[in-house]
PDB file of N, CA and C in Angstrom:
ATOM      1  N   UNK R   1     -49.372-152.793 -52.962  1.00  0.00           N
ATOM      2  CA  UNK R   1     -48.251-153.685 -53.164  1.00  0.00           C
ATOM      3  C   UNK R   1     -48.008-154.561 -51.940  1.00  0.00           C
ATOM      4  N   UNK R   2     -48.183-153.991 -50.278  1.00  0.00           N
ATOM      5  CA  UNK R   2     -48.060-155.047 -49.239  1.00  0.00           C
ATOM      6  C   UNK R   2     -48.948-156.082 -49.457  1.00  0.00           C
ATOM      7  N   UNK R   3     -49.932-155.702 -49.963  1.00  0.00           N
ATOM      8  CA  UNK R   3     -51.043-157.141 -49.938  1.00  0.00           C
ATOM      9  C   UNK R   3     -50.581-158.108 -50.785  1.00  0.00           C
ATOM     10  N   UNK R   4     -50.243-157.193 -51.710  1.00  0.00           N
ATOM     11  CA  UNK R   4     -49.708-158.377 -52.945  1.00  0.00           C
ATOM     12  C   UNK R   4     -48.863-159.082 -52.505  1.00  0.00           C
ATOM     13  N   UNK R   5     -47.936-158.936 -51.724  1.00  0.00           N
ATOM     14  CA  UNK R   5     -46.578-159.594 -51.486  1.00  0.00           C
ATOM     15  C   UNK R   5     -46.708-160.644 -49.810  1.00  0.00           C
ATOM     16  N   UNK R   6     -48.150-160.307 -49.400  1.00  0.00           N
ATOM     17  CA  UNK R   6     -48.611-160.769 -48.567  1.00  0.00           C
ATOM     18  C   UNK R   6     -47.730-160.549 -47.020  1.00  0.00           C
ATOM     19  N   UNK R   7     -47.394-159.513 -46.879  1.00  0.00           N
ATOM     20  CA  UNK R   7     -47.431-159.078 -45.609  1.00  0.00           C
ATOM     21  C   UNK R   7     -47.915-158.320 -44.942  1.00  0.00           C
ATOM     22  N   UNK R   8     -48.793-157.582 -45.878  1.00  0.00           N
ATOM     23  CA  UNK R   8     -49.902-157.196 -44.821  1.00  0.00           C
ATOM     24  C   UNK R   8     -51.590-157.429 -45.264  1.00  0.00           C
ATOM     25  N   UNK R   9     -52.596-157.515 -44.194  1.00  0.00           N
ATOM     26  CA  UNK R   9     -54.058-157.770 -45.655  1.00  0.00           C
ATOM     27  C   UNK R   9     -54.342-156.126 -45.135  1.00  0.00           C
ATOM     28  N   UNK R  10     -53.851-155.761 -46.763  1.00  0.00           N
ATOM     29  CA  UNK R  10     -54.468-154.193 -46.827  1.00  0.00           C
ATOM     30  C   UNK R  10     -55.503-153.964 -47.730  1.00  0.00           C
ATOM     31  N   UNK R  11     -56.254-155.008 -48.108  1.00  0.00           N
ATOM     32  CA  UNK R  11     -57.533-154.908 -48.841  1.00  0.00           C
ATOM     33  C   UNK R  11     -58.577-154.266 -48.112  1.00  0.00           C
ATOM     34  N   UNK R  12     -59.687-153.628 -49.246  1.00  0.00           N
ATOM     35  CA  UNK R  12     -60.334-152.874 -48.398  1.00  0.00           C
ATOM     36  C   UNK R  12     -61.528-153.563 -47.760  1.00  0.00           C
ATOM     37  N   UNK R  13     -62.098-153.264 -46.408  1.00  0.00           N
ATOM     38  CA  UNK R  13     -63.446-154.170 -45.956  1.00  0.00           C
ATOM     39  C   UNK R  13     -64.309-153.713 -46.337  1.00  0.00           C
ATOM     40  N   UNK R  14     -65.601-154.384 -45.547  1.00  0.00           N
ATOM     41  CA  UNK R  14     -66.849-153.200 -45.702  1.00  0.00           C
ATOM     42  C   UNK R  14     -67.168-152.293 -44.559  1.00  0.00           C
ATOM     43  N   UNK R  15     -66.073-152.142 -44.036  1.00  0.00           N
ATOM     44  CA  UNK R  15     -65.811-150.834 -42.778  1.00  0.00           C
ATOM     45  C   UNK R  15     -65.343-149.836 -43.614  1.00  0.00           C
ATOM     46  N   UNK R  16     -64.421-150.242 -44.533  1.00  0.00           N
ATOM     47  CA  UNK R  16     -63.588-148.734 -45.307  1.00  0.00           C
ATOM     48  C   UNK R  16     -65.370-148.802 -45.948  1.00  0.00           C
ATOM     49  N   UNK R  17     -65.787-149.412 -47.089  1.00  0.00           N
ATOM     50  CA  UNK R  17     -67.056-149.251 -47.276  1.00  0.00           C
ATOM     51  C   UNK R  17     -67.805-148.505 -47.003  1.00  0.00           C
ATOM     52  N   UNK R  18     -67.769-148.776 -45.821  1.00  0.00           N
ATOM     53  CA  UNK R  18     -69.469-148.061 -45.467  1.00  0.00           C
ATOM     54  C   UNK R  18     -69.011-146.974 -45.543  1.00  0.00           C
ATOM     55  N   UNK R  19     -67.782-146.423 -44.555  1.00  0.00           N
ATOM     56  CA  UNK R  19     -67.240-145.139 -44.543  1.00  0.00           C
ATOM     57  C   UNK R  19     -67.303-144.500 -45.757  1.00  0.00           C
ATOM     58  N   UNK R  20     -67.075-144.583 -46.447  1.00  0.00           N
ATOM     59  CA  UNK R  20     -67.128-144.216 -48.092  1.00  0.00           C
ATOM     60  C   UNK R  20     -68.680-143.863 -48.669  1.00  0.00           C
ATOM     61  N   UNK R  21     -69.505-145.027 -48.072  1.00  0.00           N
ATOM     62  CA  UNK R  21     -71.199-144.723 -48.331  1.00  0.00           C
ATOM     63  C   UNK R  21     -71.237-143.682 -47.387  1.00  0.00           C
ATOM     64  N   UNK R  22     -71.093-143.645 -46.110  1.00  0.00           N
ATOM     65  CA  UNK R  22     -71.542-142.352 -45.138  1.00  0.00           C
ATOM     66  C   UNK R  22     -71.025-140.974 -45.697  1.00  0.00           C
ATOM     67  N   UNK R  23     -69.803-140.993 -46.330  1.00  0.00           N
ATOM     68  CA  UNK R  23     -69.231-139.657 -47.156  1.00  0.00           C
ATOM     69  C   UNK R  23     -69.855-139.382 -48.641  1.00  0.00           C
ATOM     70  N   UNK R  24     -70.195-140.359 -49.088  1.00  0.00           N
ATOM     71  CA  UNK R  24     -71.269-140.019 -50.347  1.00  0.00           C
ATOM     72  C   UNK R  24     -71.987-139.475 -49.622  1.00  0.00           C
ATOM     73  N   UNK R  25     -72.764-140.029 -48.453  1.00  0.00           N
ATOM     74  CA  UNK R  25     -74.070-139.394 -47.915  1.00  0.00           C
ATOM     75  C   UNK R  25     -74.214-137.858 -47.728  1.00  0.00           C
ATOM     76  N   UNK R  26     -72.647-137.806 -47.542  1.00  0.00           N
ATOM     77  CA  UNK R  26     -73.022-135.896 -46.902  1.00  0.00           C
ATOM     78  C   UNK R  26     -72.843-135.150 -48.068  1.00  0.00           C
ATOM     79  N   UNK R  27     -72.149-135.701 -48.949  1.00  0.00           N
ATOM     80  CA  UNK R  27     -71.823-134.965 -50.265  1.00  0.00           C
ATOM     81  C   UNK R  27     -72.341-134.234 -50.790  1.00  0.00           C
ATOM     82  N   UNK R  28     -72.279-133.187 -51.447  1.00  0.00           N
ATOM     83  CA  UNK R  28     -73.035-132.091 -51.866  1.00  0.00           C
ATOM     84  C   UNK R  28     -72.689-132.175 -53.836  1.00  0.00           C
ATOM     85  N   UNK R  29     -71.542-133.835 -53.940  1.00  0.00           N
ATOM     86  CA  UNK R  29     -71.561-133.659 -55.585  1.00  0.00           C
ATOM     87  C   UNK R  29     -72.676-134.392 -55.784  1.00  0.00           C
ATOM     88  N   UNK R  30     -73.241-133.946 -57.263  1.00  0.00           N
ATOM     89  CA  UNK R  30     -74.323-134.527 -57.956  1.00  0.00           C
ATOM     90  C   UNK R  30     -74.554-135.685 -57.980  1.00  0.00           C
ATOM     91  N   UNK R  31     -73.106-135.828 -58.227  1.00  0.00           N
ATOM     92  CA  UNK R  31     -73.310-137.799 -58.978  1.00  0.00           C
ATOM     93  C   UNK R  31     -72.715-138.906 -57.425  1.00  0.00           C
ATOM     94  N   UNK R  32     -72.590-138.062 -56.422  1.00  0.00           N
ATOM     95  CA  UNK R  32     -72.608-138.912 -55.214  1.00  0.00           C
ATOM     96  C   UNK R  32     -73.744-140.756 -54.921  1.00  0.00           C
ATOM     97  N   UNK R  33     -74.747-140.462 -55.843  1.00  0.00           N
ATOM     98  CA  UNK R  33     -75.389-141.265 -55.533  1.00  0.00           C
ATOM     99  C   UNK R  33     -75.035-142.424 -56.534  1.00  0.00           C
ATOM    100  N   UNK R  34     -74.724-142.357 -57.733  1.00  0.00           N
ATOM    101  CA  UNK R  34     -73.995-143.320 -58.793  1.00  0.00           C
ATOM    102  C   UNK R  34     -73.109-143.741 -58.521  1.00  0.00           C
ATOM    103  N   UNK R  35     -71.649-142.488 -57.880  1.00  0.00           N
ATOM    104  CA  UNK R  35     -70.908-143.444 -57.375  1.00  0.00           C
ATOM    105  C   UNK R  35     -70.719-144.046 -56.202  1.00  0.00           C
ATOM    106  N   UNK R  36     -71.805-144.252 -55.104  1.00  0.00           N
ATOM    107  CA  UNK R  36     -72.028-144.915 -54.076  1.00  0.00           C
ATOM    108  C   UNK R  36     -72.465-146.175 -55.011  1.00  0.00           C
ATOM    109  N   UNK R  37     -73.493-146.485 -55.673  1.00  0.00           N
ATOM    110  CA  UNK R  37     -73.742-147.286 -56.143  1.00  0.00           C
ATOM    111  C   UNK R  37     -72.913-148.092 -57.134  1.00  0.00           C
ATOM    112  N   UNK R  38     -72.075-148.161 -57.505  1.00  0.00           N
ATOM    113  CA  UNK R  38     -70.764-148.328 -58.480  1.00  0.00           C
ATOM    114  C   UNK R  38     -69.762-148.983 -57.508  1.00  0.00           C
ATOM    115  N   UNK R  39     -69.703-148.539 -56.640  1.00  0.00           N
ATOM    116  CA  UNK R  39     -69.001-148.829 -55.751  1.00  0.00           C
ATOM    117  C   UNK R  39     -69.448-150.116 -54.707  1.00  0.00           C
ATOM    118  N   UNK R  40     -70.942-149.922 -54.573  1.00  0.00           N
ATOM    119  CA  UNK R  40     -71.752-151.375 -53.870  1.00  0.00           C
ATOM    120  C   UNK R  40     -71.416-152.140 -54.901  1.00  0.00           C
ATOM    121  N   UNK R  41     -71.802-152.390 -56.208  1.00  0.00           N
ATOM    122  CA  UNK R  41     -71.622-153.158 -57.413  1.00  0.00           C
ATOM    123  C   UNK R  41     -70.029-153.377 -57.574  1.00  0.00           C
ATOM    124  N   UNK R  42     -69.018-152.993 -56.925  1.00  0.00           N
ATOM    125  CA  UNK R  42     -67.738-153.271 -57.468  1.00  0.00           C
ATOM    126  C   UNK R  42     -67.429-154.342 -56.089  1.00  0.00           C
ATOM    127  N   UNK R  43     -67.959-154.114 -54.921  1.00  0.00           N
ATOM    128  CA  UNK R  43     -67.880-154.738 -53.065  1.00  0.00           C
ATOM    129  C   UNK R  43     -68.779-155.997 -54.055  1.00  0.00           C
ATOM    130  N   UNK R  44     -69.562-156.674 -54.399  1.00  0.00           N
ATOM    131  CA  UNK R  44     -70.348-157.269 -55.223  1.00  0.00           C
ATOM    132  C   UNK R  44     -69.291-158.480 -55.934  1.00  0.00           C
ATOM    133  N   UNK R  45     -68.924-157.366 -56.500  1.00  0.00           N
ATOM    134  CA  UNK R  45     -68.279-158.769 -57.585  1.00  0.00           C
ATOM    135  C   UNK R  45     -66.811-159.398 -57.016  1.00  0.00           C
ATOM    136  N   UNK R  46     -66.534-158.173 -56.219  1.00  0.00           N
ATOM    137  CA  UNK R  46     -64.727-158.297 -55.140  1.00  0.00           C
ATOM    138  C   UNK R  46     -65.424-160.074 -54.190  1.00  0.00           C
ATOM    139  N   UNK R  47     -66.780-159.912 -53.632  1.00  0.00           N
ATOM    140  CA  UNK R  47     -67.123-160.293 -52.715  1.00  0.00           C
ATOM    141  C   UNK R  47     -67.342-161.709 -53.958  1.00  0.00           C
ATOM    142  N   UNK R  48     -67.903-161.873 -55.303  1.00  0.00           N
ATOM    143  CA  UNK R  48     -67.796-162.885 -55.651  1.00  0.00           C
ATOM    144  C   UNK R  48     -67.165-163.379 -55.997  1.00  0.00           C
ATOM    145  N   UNK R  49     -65.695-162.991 -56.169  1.00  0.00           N
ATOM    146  CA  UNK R  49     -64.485-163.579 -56.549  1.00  0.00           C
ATOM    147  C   UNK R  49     -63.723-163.926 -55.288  1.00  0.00           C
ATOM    148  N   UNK R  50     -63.958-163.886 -54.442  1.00  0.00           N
ATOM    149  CA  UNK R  50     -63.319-164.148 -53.161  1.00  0.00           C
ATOM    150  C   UNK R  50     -64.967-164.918 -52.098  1.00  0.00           C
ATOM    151  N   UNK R  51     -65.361-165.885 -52.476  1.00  0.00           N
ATOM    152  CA  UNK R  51     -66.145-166.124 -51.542  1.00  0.00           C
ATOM    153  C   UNK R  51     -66.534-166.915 -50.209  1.00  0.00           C
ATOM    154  N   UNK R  52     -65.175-166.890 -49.954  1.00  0.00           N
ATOM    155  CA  UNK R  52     -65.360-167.100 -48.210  1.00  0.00           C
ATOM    156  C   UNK R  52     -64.755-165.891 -46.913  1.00  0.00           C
ATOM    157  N   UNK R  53     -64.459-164.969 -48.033  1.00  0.00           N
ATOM    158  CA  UNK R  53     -63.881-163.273 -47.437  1.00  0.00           C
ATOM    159  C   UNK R  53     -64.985-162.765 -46.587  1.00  0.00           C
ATOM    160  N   UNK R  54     -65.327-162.941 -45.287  1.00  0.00           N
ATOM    161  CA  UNK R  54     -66.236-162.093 -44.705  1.00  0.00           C
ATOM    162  C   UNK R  54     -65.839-160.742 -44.557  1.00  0.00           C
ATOM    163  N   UNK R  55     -64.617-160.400 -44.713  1.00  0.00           N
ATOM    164  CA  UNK R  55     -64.190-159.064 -44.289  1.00  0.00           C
ATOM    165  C   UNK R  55     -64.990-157.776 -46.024  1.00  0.00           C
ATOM    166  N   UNK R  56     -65.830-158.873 -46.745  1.00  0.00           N
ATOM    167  CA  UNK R  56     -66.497-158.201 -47.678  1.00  0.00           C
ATOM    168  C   UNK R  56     -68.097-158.185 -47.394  1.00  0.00           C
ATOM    169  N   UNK R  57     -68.410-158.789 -47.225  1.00  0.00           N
ATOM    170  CA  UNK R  57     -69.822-159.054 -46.784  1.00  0.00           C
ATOM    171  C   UNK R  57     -70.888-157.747 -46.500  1.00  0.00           C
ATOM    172  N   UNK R  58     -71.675-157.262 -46.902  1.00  0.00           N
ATOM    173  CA  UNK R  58     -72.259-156.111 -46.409  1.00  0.00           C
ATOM    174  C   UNK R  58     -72.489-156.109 -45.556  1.00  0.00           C
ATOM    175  N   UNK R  59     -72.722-155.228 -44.294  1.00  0.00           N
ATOM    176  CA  UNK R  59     -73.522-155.711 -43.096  1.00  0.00           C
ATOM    177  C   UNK R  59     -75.011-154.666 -43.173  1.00  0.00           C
ATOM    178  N   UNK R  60     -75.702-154.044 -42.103  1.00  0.00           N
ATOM    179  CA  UNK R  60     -76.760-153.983 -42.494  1.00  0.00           C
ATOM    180  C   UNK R  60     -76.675-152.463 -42.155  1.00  0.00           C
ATOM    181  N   UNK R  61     -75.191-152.086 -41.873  1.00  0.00           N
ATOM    182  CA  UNK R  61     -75.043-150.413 -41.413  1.00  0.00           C
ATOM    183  C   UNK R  61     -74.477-150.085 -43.186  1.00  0.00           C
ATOM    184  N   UNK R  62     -73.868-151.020 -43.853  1.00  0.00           N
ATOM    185  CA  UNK R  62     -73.447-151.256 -44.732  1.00  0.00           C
ATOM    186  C   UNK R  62     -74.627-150.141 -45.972  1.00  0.00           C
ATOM    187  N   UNK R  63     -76.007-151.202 -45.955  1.00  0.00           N
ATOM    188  CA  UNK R  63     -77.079-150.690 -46.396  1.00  0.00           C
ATOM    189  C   UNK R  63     -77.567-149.344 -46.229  1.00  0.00           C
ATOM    190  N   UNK R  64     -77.583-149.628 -44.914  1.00  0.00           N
ATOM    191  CA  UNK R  64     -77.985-147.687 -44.302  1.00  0.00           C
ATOM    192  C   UNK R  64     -77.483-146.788 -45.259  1.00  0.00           C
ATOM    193  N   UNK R  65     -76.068-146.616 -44.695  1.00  0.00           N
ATOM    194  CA  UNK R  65     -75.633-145.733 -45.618  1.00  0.00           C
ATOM    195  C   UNK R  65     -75.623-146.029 -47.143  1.00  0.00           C
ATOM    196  N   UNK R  66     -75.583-146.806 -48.361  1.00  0.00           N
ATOM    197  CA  UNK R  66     -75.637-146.858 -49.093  1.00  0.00           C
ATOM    198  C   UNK R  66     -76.961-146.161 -49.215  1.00  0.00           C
ATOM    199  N   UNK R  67     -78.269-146.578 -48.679  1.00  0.00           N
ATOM    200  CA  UNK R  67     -79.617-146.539 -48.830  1.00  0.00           C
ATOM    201  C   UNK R  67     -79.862-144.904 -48.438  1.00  0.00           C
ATOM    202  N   UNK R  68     -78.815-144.220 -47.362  1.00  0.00           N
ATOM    203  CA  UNK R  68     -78.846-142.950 -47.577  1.00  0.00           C
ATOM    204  C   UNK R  68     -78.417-141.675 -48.607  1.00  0.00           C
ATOM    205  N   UNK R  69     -77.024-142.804 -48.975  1.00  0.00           N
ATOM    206  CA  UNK R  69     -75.985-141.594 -50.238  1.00  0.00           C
ATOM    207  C   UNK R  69     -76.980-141.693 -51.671  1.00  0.00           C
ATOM    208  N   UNK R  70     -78.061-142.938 -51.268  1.00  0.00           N
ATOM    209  CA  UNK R  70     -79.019-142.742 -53.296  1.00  0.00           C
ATOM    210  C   UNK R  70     -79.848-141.857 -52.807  1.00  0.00           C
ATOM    211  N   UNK R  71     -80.388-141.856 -51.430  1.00  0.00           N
ATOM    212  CA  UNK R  71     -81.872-140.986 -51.373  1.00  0.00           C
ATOM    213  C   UNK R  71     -81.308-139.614 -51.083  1.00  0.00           C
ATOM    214  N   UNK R  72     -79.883-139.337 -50.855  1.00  0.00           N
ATOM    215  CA  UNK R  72     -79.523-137.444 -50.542  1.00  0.00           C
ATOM    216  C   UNK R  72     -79.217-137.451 -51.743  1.00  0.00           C
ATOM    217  N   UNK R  73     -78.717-138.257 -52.534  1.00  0.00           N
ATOM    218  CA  UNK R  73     -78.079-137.897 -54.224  1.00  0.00           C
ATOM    219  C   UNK R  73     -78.933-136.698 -54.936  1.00  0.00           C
ATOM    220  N   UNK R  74     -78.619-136.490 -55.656  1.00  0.00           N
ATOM    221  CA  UNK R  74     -79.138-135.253 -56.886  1.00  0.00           C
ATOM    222  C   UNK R  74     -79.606-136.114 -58.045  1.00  0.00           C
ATOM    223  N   UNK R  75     -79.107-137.068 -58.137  1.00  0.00           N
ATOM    224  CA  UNK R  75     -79.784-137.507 -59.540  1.00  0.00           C
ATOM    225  C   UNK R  75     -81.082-137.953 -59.419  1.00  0.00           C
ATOM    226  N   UNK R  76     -81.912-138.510 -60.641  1.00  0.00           N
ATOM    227  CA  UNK R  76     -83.022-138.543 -60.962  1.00  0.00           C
ATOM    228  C   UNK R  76     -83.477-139.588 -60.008  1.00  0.00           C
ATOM    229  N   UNK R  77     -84.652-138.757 -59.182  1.00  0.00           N
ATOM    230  CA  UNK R  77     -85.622-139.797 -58.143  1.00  0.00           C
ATOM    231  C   UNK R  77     -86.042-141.021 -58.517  1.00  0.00           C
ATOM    232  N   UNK R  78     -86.652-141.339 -59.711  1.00  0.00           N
ATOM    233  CA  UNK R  78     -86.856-142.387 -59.797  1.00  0.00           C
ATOM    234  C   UNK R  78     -85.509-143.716 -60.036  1.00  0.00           C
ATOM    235  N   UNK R  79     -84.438-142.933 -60.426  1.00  0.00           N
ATOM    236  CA  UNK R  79     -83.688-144.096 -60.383  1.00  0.00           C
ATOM    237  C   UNK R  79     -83.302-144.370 -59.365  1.00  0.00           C
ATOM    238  N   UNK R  80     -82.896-143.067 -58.232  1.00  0.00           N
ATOM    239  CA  UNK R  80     -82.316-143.631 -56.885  1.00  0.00           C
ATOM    240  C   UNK R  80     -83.324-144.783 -56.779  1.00  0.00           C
ATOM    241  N   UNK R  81     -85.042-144.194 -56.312  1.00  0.00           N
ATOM    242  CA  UNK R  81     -86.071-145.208 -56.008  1.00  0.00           C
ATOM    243  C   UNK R  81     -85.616-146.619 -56.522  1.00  0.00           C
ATOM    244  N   UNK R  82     -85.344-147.288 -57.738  1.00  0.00           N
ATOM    245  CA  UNK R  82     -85.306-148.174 -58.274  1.00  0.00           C
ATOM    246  C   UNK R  82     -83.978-148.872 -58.068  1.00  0.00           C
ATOM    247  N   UNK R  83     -82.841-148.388 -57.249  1.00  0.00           N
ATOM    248  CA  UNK R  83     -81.848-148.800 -56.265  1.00  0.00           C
ATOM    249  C   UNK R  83     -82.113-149.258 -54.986  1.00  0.00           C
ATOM    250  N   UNK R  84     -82.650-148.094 -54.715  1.00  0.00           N
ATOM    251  CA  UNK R  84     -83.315-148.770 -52.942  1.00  0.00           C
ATOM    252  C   UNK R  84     -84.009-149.927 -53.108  1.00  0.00           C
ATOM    253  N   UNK R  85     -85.062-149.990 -54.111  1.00  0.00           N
ATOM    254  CA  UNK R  85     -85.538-150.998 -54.233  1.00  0.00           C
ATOM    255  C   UNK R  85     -85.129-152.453 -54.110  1.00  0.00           C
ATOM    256  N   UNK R  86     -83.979-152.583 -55.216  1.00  0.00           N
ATOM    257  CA  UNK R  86     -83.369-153.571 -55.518  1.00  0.00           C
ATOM    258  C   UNK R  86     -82.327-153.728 -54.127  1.00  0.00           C
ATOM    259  N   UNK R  87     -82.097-152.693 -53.297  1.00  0.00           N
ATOM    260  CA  UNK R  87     -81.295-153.075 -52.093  1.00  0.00           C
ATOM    261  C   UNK R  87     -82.164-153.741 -51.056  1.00  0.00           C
ATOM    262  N   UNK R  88     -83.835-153.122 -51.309  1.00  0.00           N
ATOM    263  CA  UNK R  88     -84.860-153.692 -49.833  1.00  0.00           C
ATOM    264  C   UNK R  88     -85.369-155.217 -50.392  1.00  0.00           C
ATOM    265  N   UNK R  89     -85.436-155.600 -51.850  1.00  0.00           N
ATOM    266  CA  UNK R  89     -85.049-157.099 -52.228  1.00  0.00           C
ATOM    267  C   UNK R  89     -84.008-158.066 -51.365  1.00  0.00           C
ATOM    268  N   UNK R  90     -82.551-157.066 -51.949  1.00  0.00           N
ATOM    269  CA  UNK R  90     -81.549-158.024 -51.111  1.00  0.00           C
ATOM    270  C   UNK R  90     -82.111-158.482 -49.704  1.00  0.00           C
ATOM    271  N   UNK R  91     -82.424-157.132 -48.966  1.00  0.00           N
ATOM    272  CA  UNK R  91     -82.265-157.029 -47.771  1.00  0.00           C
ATOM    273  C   UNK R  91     -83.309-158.587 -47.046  1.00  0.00           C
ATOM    274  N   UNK R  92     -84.328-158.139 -48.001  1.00  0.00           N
ATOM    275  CA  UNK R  92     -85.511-159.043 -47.588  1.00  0.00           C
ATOM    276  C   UNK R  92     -85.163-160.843 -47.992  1.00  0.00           C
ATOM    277  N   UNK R  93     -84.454-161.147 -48.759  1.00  0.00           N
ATOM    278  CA  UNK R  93     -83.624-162.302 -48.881  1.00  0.00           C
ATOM    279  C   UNK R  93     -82.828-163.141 -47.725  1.00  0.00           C
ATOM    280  N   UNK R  94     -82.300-161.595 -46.446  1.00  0.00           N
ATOM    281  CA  UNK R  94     -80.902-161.788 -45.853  1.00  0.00           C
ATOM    282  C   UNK R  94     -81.941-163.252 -44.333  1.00  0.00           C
ATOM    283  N   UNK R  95     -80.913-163.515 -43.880  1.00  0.00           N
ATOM    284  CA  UNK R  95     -82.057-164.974 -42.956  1.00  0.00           C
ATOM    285  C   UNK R  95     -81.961-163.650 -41.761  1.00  0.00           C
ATOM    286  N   UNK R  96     -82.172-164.644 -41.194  1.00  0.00           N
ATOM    287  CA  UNK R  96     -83.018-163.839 -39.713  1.00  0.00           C
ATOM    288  C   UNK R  96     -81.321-164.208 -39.186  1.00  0.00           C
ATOM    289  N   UNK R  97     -80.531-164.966 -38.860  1.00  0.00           N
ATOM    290  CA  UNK R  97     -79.186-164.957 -38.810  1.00  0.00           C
ATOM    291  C   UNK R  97     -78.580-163.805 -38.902  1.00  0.00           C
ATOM    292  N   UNK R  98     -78.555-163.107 -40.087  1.00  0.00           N
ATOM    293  CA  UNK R  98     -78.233-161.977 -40.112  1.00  0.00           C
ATOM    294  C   UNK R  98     -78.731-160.818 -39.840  1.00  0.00           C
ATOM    295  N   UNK R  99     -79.550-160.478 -39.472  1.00  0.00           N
ATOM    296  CA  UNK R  99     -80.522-159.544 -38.851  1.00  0.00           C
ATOM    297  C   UNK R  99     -79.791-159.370 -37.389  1.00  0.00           C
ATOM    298  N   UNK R 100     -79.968-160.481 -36.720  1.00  0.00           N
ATOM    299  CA  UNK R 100     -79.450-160.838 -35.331  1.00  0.00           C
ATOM    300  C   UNK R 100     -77.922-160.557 -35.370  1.00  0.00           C
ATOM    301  N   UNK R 101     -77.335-160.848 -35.883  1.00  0.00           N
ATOM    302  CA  UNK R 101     -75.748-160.906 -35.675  1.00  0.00           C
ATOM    303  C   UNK R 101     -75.053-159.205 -36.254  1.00  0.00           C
ATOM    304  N   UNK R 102     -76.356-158.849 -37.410  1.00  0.00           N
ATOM    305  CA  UNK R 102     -75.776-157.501 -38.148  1.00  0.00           C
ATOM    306  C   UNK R 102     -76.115-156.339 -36.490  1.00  0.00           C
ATOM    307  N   UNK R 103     -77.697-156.842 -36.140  1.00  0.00           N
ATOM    308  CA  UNK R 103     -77.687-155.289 -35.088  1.00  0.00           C
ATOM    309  C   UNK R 103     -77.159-155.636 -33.676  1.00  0.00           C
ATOM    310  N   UNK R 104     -76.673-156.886 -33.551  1.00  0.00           N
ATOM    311  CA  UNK R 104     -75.511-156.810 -31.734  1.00  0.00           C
ATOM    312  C   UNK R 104     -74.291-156.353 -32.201  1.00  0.00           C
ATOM    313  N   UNK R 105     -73.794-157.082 -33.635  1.00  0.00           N
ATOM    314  CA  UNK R 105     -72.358-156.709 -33.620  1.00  0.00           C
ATOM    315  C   UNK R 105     -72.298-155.330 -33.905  1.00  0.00           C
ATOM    316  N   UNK R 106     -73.030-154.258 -34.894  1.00  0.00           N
ATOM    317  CA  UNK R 106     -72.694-152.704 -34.888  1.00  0.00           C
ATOM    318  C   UNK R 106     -72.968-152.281 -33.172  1.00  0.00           C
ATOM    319  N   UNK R 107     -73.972-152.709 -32.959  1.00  0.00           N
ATOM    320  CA  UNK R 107     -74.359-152.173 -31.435  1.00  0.00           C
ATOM    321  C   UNK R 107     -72.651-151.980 -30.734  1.00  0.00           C
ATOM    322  N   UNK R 108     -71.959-153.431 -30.466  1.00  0.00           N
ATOM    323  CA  UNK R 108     -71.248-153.511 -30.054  1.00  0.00           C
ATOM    324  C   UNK R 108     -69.622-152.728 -30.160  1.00  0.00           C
ATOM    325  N   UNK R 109     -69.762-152.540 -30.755  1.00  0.00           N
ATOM    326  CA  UNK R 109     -68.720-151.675 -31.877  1.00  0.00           C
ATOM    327  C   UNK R 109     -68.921-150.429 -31.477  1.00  0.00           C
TER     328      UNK R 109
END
């Protein structure tokens, strides 16, 4: 409700994000890896309805953990596989811009 009323921006980033992918990661539920992924796909469409919001943007620690909570998941290997996949697509899309700016700024942090 503060956001709504605009006094505070309590929307979530891709810092609450990742945090959320790193806790899928340790998870010991089954379906940890679906809903990590459900959750990239929901940062996705937040991020296309708002598109000059950098505070959505994946970054590339972003990936990590996502790319870790499908491969510790329990569900079926080949589908995690066929997630990662489609994430090392994105990834391979991203410019060299972001490469550079994703590993000083976590560094820095």
């Amino acid at each position: 409700r503060l956001s709504q009323a605009n006094e505070f921006d309590c929307r979530p980033d891709v810092y609450a994000f990742t945090g959320v992918f790193s806790a899928y990661a340790k998870s010991p539920s089954k379906n940890s890896g679906q809903r990590s992924w459900l959750l990239f796909n929901k940062i996705r469409r937040m991020a296309s309805e708002r598109p000059g919001d950098k505070k959505l943007v994946p970054d590339l620690l972003t990936y990590n953990k996502l790319i870790s909570a499908l491969a510790r998941s329990k569900e079926d290997p080949a589908v995690a596989q066929e997630k990662v996949k489609e994430l090392l697509v994105d990834l391979r899309g991203k410019s060299q811009k972001f490469w550079h700016a994703n590993s000083t700024n976590r560094i820095l942090r």
